[in-house]
Structures are given as C-alpha cells and as structure tokens.
mmCIF file of C-alpha atoms in Angstrom:
data_model
loop_
_atom_site.group_PDB
_atom_site.id
_atom_site.type_symbol
_atom_site.label_atom_id
_atom_site.label_comp_id
_atom_site.label_asym_id
_atom_site.label_seq_id
_atom_site.Cartn_x
_atom_site.Cartn_y
_atom_site.Cartn_z
ATOM 1 C CA MET A 11 0.000 0.000 0.000
ATOM 2 C CA CYS A 12 2.795 2.423 0.843
ATOM 3 C CA ARG A 13 4.570 1.472 -2.391
ATOM 4 C CA ILE A 14 1.415 2.347 -4.376
ATOM 5 C CA CYS A 15 1.174 5.720 -2.601
ATOM 6 C CA TYR A 16 4.821 6.381 -3.303
ATOM 7 C CA LEU A 17 4.428 5.623 -7.014
ATOM 8 C CA TYR A 18 1.317 7.789 -7.216
ATOM 9 C CA SER A 19 3.066 10.681 -5.526
ATOM 10 C CA PHE A 20 6.118 10.269 -7.787
ATOM 11 C CA ASN A 21 4.033 10.227 -10.987
ATOM 12 C CA SER A 22 1.968 13.180 -9.778
ATOM 13 C CA CYS A 23 5.122 15.147 -9.088
ATOM 14 C CA ARG A 24 6.509 14.321 -12.544
ATOM 15 C CA PHE A 25 3.220 15.417 -14.108
ATOM 16 C CA HIS A 26 3.254 18.746 -12.282
ATOM 17 C CA MET A 27 6.881 19.300 -13.251
ATOM 18 C CA PHE A 28 5.986 18.643 -16.872
ATOM 19 C CA VAL A 29 3.084 21.109 -16.705
ATOM 20 C CA ILE A 30 5.305 23.761 -15.105
ATOM 21 C CA LYS A 31 7.986 23.246 -17.743
ATOM 22 C CA ASP A 32 5.375 23.518 -20.489
ATOM 23 C CA ILE A 33 4.001 26.757 -19.006
ATOM 24 C CA LEU A 34 7.484 28.203 -18.613
ATOM 25 C CA PHE A 35 8.369 27.229 -22.188
ATOM 26 C CA ASN A 36 5.182 28.854 -23.519
ATOM 27 C CA LEU A 37 5.836 31.945 -21.428
ATOM 28 C CA LEU A 38 9.444 32.228 -22.619
ATOM 29 C CA PHE A 39 8.485 31.588 -26.236
ATOM 30 C CA SER A 40 5.638 34.138 -26.024
ATOM 31 C CA VAL A 41 7.982 36.767 -24.580
ATOM 32 C CA LEU A 42 10.416 36.133 -27.440
ATOM 33 C CA ILE A 43 7.595 36.435 -29.985
ATOM 34 C CA PHE A 44 6.401 39.672 -28.395
ATOM 35 C CA ILE A 45 9.875 41.239 -28.269
ATOM 36 C CA SER A 46 10.682 40.070 -31.794
ATOM 37 C CA GLY A 47 7.398 41.398 -33.169
ATOM 38 C CA TRP A 48 7.863 44.769 -31.461
ATOM 39 C CA TRP A 49 11.432 45.010 -32.745
ATOM 40 C CA LEU A 50 10.368 43.901 -36.239
ATOM 41 C CA SER A 51 7.629 46.539 -36.369
ATOM 42 C CA SER A 52 10.147 49.303 -35.606
ATOM 43 C CA VAL A 53 12.596 47.937 -38.187
ATOM 44 C CA VAL A 54 9.902 47.677 -40.862
ATOM 45 C CA GLY A 55 8.718 51.208 -40.064
ATOM 46 C CA ARG A 56 12.232 52.628 -40.473
ATOM 47 C CA TRP A 57 12.836 50.547 -43.598
ATOM 48 C CA PHE A 58 9.572 51.805 -45.126
ATOM 49 C CA ARG A 59 10.536 55.436 -44.502
ATOM 50 C CA ARG A 60 13.932 54.922 -46.110
ATOM 51 C CA ALA A 61 12.489 52.966 -49.041
ATOM 52 C CA VAL A 62 9.912 55.581 -49.994
ATOM 53 C CA SER A 63 12.526 58.327 -49.821
ATOM 54 C CA PHE A 64 14.045 56.853 -52.993
ATOM 55 C CA SER A 65 10.718 56.760 -54.860
ATOM 56 C CA SER A 66 9.430 59.749 -56.790
ATOM 57 C CA HIS A 67 5.947 58.202 -57.103
ATOM 58 C CA ILE A 68 5.055 58.376 -53.380
ATOM 59 C CA ASP A 69 4.166 61.714 -51.810
ATOM 60 C CA VAL A 70 6.227 62.230 -48.655
ATOM 61 C CA THR A 71 3.125 63.678 -46.978
ATOM 62 C CA VAL A 72 1.546 60.217 -46.617
ATOM 63 C CA VAL A 73 4.695 58.539 -45.276
ATOM 64 C CA PRO A 74 4.188 59.219 -41.507
ATOM 65 C CA MET A 75 0.617 57.896 -41.514
ATOM 66 C CA LEU A 76 1.407 54.817 -43.635
ATOM 67 C CA SER A 77 4.432 54.071 -41.476
ATOM 68 C CA SER A 78 2.331 54.268 -38.297
ATOM 69 C CA LEU A 79 -0.333 51.975 -39.780
ATOM 70 C CA ILE A 80 2.274 49.375 -40.766
ATOM 71 C CA VAL A 81 4.002 49.480 -37.376
ATOM 72 C CA TRP A 82 0.829 49.137 -35.323
ATOM 73 C CA SER A 83 -0.623 46.453 -37.594
ATOM 74 C CA ILE A 84 2.450 44.291 -36.919
ATOM 75 C CA ARG A 85 2.251 44.996 -33.186
ATOM 76 C CA ILE A 86 -1.441 44.114 -32.961
ATOM 77 C CA LEU A 87 -0.854 40.901 -34.936
ATOM 78 C CA THR A 88 2.025 40.047 -32.591
ATOM 79 C CA SER A 89 -0.139 40.590 -29.501
ATOM 80 C CA ILE A 90 -2.897 38.348 -30.902
ATOM 81 C CA THR A 91 -0.314 35.640 -31.694
ATOM 82 C CA VAL A 92 1.026 35.771 -28.134
ATOM 83 C CA LEU A 93 -2.462 35.434 -26.671
ATOM 84 C CA ALA A 94 -3.180 32.498 -28.979
ATOM 85 C CA ARG A 95 -0.148 30.698 -27.505
ATOM 86 C CA PHE A 96 -1.966 30.650 -24.161
ATOM 87 C CA GLY A 97 -5.132 29.224 -25.684
ATOM 88 C CA VAL A 98 -7.087 32.462 -25.873
ATOM 89 C CA GLN A 99 -9.653 32.346 -28.675
ATOM 90 C CA THR A 100 -8.762 35.032 -31.230
ATOM 91 C CA ALA A 101 -12.369 35.257 -32.396
ATOM 92 C CA SER A 102 -13.328 36.382 -28.909
ATOM 93 C CA ILE A 103 -10.511 38.920 -28.979
ATOM 94 C CA VAL A 104 -11.766 40.374 -32.241
ATOM 95 C CA ALA A 105 -15.286 40.616 -30.836
ATOM 96 C CA VAL A 106 -14.015 42.296 -27.659
ATOM 97 C CA LEU A 107 -11.858 44.689 -29.679
ATOM 98 C CA GLY A 108 -14.856 45.577 -31.834
ATOM 99 C CA ALA A 109 -17.009 46.335 -28.811
ATOM 100 C CA ALA A 110 -14.184 48.229 -27.150
ATOM 101 C CA GLY A 111 -13.554 50.134 -30.362
ATOM 102 C CA LEU A 112 -17.188 51.222 -30.496
ATOM 103 C CA ALA A 113 -17.121 52.375 -26.891
ATOM 104 C CA ILE A 114 -13.816 54.180 -27.337
ATOM 105 C CA GLY A 115 -15.082 55.733 -30.556
ATOM 106 C CA LEU A 116 -18.105 57.202 -28.782
ATOM 107 C CA ALA A 117 -15.890 58.493 -25.966
ATOM 108 C CA LEU A 118 -13.219 59.939 -28.257
ATOM 109 C CA GLN A 119 -15.237 61.552 -31.030
ATOM 110 C CA GLY A 120 -12.811 64.467 -31.262
ATOM 111 C CA THR A 121 -9.846 62.138 -31.695
ATOM 112 C CA LEU A 122 -11.659 60.177 -34.401
ATOM 113 C CA GLN A 123 -12.427 63.463 -36.138
ATOM 114 C CA ASN A 124 -8.690 64.143 -36.235
ATOM 115 C CA ILE A 125 -8.061 60.699 -37.747
ATOM 116 C CA ALA A 126 -10.776 61.202 -40.367
ATOM 117 C CA ALA A 127 -9.475 64.696 -41.122
ATOM 118 C CA GLY A 128 -5.933 63.326 -41.459
ATOM 119 C CA ILE A 129 -7.129 60.701 -43.938
ATOM 120 C CA MET A 130 -8.956 63.362 -45.971
ATOM 121 C CA LEU A 131 -5.893 65.616 -45.949
ATOM 122 C CA LEU A 132 -3.806 62.738 -47.293
ATOM 123 C CA LEU A 133 -6.362 61.680 -49.903
ATOM 124 C CA LEU A 134 -7.235 65.122 -51.281
ATOM 125 C CA ARG A 135 -3.823 66.634 -50.451
ATOM 126 C CA PRO A 136 -4.641 70.334 -50.117
ATOM 127 C CA ILE A 137 -1.296 70.561 -48.312
ATOM 128 C CA ARG A 138 1.973 68.698 -48.715
ATOM 129 C CA VAL A 139 5.267 68.536 -46.862
ATOM 130 C CA SER A 140 7.536 71.580 -47.474
ATOM 131 C CA GLU A 141 4.645 73.777 -48.710
ATOM 132 C CA TYR A 142 4.025 77.173 -47.093
ATOM 133 C CA ILE A 143 0.416 77.611 -45.955
ATOM 134 C CA SER A 144 -1.758 79.893 -43.854
ATOM 135 C CA LEU A 145 -5.102 79.184 -42.177
ATOM 136 C CA ASN A 146 -8.018 81.566 -41.710
ATOM 137 C CA SER A 147 -7.487 81.201 -37.947
ATOM 138 C CA GLY A 148 -4.129 82.994 -38.305
ATOM 139 C CA GLU A 149 -1.607 80.137 -38.170
ATOM 140 C CA GLU A 150 0.939 79.949 -40.983
ATOM 141 C CA GLY A 151 4.204 78.216 -41.763
ATOM 142 C CA THR A 152 5.915 75.452 -43.714
ATOM 143 C CA VAL A 153 4.298 72.000 -43.470
ATOM 144 C CA GLN A 154 6.647 69.528 -41.800
ATOM 145 C CA GLU A 155 4.361 66.523 -41.318
ATOM 146 C CA VAL A 156 0.744 65.417 -41.686
ATOM 147 C CA GLY A 157 0.277 62.592 -39.173
ATOM 148 C CA LEU A 158 -2.586 60.396 -38.045
ATOM 149 C CA PHE A 159 -3.754 62.917 -35.423
ATOM 150 C CA LEU A 160 -1.695 66.087 -35.842
ATOM 151 C CA THR A 161 -0.293 68.404 -38.494
ATOM 152 C CA LYS A 162 3.086 69.955 -37.747
ATOM 153 C CA ILE A 163 4.244 73.223 -39.311
ATOM 154 C CA ILE A 164 7.290 75.442 -38.814
ATOM 155 C CA GLN A 165 6.474 79.153 -38.523
ATOM 156 C CA PRO A 166 8.652 81.805 -40.242
ATOM 157 C CA ASP A 167 10.249 82.725 -36.904
ATOM 158 C CA GLY A 168 11.336 79.099 -36.349
ATOM 159 C CA ILE A 169 8.632 78.167 -33.840
ATOM 160 C CA HIS A 170 7.304 74.602 -34.142
ATOM 161 C CA LEU A 171 3.487 74.588 -34.285
ATOM 162 C CA THR A 172 1.345 71.451 -33.806
ATOM 163 C CA LEU A 173 -2.303 71.563 -34.897
ATOM 164 C CA PRO A 174 -5.129 68.980 -34.682
ATOM 165 C CA ASN A 175 -5.957 67.621 -38.132
ATOM 166 C CA SER A 176 -9.628 68.579 -37.729
ATOM 167 C CA MET A 177 -8.643 72.229 -37.206
ATOM 168 C CA VAL A 178 -6.634 72.244 -40.450
ATOM 169 C CA TRP A 179 -9.322 70.402 -42.412
ATOM 170 C CA ASN A 180 -12.101 72.744 -41.228
ATOM 171 C CA SER A 181 -10.103 75.897 -42.040
ATOM 172 C CA THR A 182 -9.704 77.842 -45.253
ATOM 173 C CA ILE A 183 -6.197 76.931 -46.410
ATOM 174 C CA ASN A 184 -4.085 79.406 -48.368
ATOM 175 C CA ASN A 185 -1.331 77.454 -50.095
ATOM 176 C CA PHE A 186 1.470 79.756 -51.255
ATOM 177 C CA SER A 187 3.667 77.013 -52.713
ATOM 178 C CA ARG A 188 1.294 74.956 -54.839
ATOM 179 C CA ASN A 189 1.570 77.148 -57.950
ATOM 180 C CA SER A 190 4.952 77.476 -59.608
ATOM 181 C CA VAL A 191 4.688 81.286 -59.982
ATOM 182 C CA ARG A 192 3.477 84.137 -57.754
ATOM 183 C CA ARG A 193 2.615 87.769 -58.312
ATOM 184 C CA VAL A 194 4.300 90.610 -56.438
ATOM 185 C CA ASP A 195 2.433 93.915 -55.986
ATOM 186 C CA ILE A 196 4.382 96.925 -54.714
ATOM 187 C CA PRO A 197 2.743 100.349 -54.172
ATOM 188 C CA VAL A 198 4.867 103.430 -54.888
ATOM 189 C CA TYR A 199 3.683 106.848 -53.606
ATOM 190 C CA LEU A 200 4.579 110.081 -55.459
ATOM 191 C CA ARG A 201 3.708 113.744 -54.992
ATOM 192 C CA TYR A 202 1.212 115.358 -57.361
ATOM 193 C CA GLU A 203 3.803 117.774 -58.721
ATOM 194 C CA GLU A 204 6.136 114.969 -59.858
ATOM 195 C CA ASP A 205 6.528 113.838 -63.497
ATOM 196 C CA ILE A 206 4.519 110.619 -63.384
ATOM 197 C CA ASP A 207 5.518 109.387 -66.854
ATOM 198 C CA PHE A 208 9.201 109.819 -65.997
ATOM 199 C CA ALA A 209 8.686 108.018 -62.679
ATOM 200 C CA ILE A 210 7.031 105.070 -64.456
ATOM 201 C CA ARG A 211 9.987 104.818 -66.874
ATOM 202 C CA VAL A 212 12.474 104.857 -63.997
ATOM 203 C CA ILE A 213 10.547 102.170 -62.122
ATOM 204 C CA MET A 214 10.174 100.020 -65.250
ATOM 205 C CA ASP A 215 13.937 100.182 -65.887
ATOM 206 C CA VAL A 216 14.555 98.933 -62.352
ATOM 207 C CA VAL A 217 11.986 96.142 -62.753
ATOM 208 C CA LEU A 218 13.352 94.889 -66.082
ATOM 209 C CA ALA A 219 16.906 94.800 -64.711
ATOM 210 C CA ASN A 220 15.958 92.478 -61.845
ATOM 211 C CA SER A 221 17.283 88.924 -62.234
ATOM 212 C CA TYR A 222 14.397 87.348 -60.262
ATOM 213 C CA LEU A 223 11.756 88.729 -62.647
ATOM 214 C CA LEU A 224 9.655 86.570 -64.981
ATOM 215 C CA HIS A 225 8.927 88.290 -68.293
ATOM 216 C CA ASP A 226 5.852 86.140 -68.889
ATOM 217 C CA PRO A 227 3.383 87.343 -67.630
ATOM 218 C CA GLU A 228 4.529 90.817 -68.621
ATOM 219 C CA PRO A 229 5.397 93.236 -65.779
ATOM 220 C CA LEU A 230 3.100 96.257 -65.353
ATOM 221 C CA VAL A 231 3.719 99.681 -63.796
ATOM 222 C CA LYS A 232 0.486 101.707 -63.693
ATOM 223 C CA VAL A 233 -1.181 104.534 -61.772
ATOM 224 C CA VAL A 234 -3.955 102.932 -59.705
ATOM 225 C CA GLU A 235 -5.141 105.471 -57.148
ATOM 226 C CA TYR A 236 -5.317 109.171 -56.191
ATOM 227 C CA ARG A 237 -4.974 109.978 -52.518
ATOM 228 C CA ASN A 238 -5.126 113.200 -50.534
ATOM 229 C CA SER A 239 -1.411 113.900 -50.735
ATOM 230 C CA SER A 240 -0.032 111.321 -53.184
ATOM 231 C CA ILE A 241 -0.500 109.407 -56.409
ATOM 232 C CA VAL A 242 -0.220 105.615 -56.071
ATOM 233 C CA ILE A 243 1.674 103.675 -58.736
ATOM 234 C CA ASN A 244 1.313 99.900 -58.578
ATOM 235 C CA VAL A 245 4.239 97.713 -59.635
ATOM 236 C CA ARG A 246 2.857 94.297 -60.656
ATOM 237 C CA VAL A 247 5.419 91.615 -61.514
ATOM 238 C CA TRP A 248 5.705 87.818 -61.430
ATOM 239 C CA SER A 249 8.389 85.453 -60.125
ATOM 240 C CA ASP A 250 8.985 81.794 -59.337
ATOM 241 C CA SER A 251 7.372 80.897 -56.025
ATOM 242 C CA SER A 252 10.775 80.077 -54.540
ATOM 243 C CA LYS A 253 12.070 83.558 -55.506
ATOM 244 C CA TYR A 254 9.049 85.558 -54.333
ATOM 245 C CA TRP A 255 10.667 87.190 -51.317
ATOM 246 C CA ASP A 256 13.960 87.779 -53.127
ATOM 247 C CA LEU A 257 12.144 89.715 -55.851
ATOM 248 C CA ARG A 258 9.951 91.634 -53.401
ATOM 249 C CA TRP A 259 12.811 92.713 -51.140
ATOM 250 C CA SER A 260 15.115 93.655 -53.999
ATOM 251 C CA LEU A 261 12.440 95.765 -55.742
ATOM 252 C CA TYR A 262 11.563 97.639 -52.562
ATOM 253 C CA ASN A 263 15.239 98.449 -52.176
ATOM 254 C CA GLU A 264 16.113 99.306 -55.773
ATOM 255 C CA ILE A 265 12.975 101.282 -56.732
ATOM 256 C CA TRP A 266 13.364 103.854 -53.986
ATOM 257 C CA LYS A 267 17.099 104.209 -54.600
ATOM 258 C CA ALA A 268 16.423 104.887 -58.314
ATOM 259 C CA LEU A 269 13.632 107.390 -57.584
ATOM 260 C CA ASN A 270 15.721 109.209 -55.012
ATOM 261 C CA LYS A 271 18.649 109.365 -57.432
ATOM 262 C CA ASN A 272 16.399 111.023 -60.028
ATOM 263 C CA GLY A 273 15.152 113.704 -57.629
ATOM 264 C CA PHE A 274 11.809 112.261 -56.525
ATOM 265 C CA LYS A 275 10.737 113.131 -52.979
ATOM 266 C CA VAL A 276 8.650 111.283 -50.416
ATOM 267 C CA PRO A 277 5.064 112.655 -50.295
ATOM 268 C CA PHE A 278 3.931 113.938 -46.911
ATOM 269 C CA PRO A 279 0.342 114.636 -45.807
ATOM 270 C CA ILE A 280 -0.506 118.306 -46.246
ATOM 271 C CA LYS A 281 -3.350 120.198 -44.584
ATOM 272 C CA GLU A 282 -4.478 123.678 -45.574
ATOM 273 C CA ILE A 283 -5.742 125.724 -42.630
ATOM 274 C CA ASN A 284 -7.754 128.848 -43.459
#
C-alpha cells in the first residue's frame, strides 16, 4: 500500500513538473515572440521610410501615416499571436476589440475626427510637406508633417506649431507654394507735382533689370489710385514661387534708390488751414 502511494506521488510530481515546464516554455516563447514582433515593427517602419525616400511616385506627406499603420498592424498581430499561444480564442478577442472600439469611438469623437481629417488631408492633399500655408485662424508656416492625429508646421520665426488635423481640415487653407509662380504687388507713392511718366519709366527700368523677374506674364507699372497727398503707382510683376521674397525685397530696395537718385521726394500729408 505504501509502495502504491509512493508511485502515485512520484508520478503526480513528474506530471506537475511537466506542466510547469510547459508553461514556462510557452511563457518564454511568447515573450520572445512579443519582443521580436515589437522590434520587427520598428525595423519595418524605419525601412519603409527609407524605401519611400528613394521613390518619386510616393508623396512624402503620406509617409508618416502609412508608417504608423504598418508598425501598429504588426504589433497588434504580434499581440494576438502571443495570446493564442496561451489558448485564448482570437475570435473572442476580435469581438471584444470591436465592442471596445465602439465604446472608445463614442468616448473619443474628437480624436476620431482628427483621424478622419488626417485621412482626408492625405487623400485630397490640399497641403503637402515643405509647402508654405496659412489658415483663416491665423496660423501659418511650412508643413513639416501630416500625421494620423496632428499636423506639424514650422512658422517663419522658427517656432514649431502642432495643430489637430480637424482644425486644419475645417479651415480655409491658403497654399502659397502649390503654384509654380506668384505675383508681387508693390505700391509706390509720389507727390502730385512729380513727373509721373518719368517716374514710371524709372521704375520700369529697375523692374526689367531684376534677375528674379519673370517676363511672362509681362510686368506692369500703372497709376492705380489718387490719394489726398499722393499718387499711387502699382508695380505688378511675377516670379517663381521660390524667388518671391527675393524679388519683393530687392524691388523695394532698388525702386526707392532709383527714384531718389532722379530727384523724386517722399510725399507727406498736407493740410491747408484757413
């Protein structure tokens, strides 16, 4: 009888040791799968970013969002695989995730709006990376990234600005970089006693000598307005979008220097008191 008890206890102990070893093996293997999947997702994400940088057919604006989708798809698949190792039914997981997704969606409507707005920004592409834009709410700068939730732009003074995608999508967007050419309008003020025709010739000579100028469309220098103490001449010229500020700054500098050299004076407001 004691021998039978001893054998039973011995076999029971061996069985429990086998179960413990099996659990430890599954746990170790699951940890390795989880770490490997997490590491693989990061590697694939970096590889995807580098790969698309060599392709001229993929807009760099969509890269951050596509990279995030790839990374998190691999991570979610890895997590489901790990749970399946422990006998968890994946169908139940999908059902739970669906219910949780619905609840989270109702609780985070604003966040989902940002995701939807980000998708629309990437599909319709009113803005792209490296383009200079301004919104009707006052924000402006160069687009750095359009992500899943946020749009990042760099302002002219170097400040980094992060905006929710829904705010960008719901705003009127002025895109200053989309067209290849831009028009520059510069007002020039002259006194009534000045020779206007001579002033127009002087200004036109300065305009035509500028290296940033596009000759098509043709530059125009015309009188556009009469004010109380001055005549307004509008200088209307065109340049490449990348040379807009170079042309504008150089014309402001050169036009006044040429007018001053030819004896033109700055008009001042004059009041007659009787």
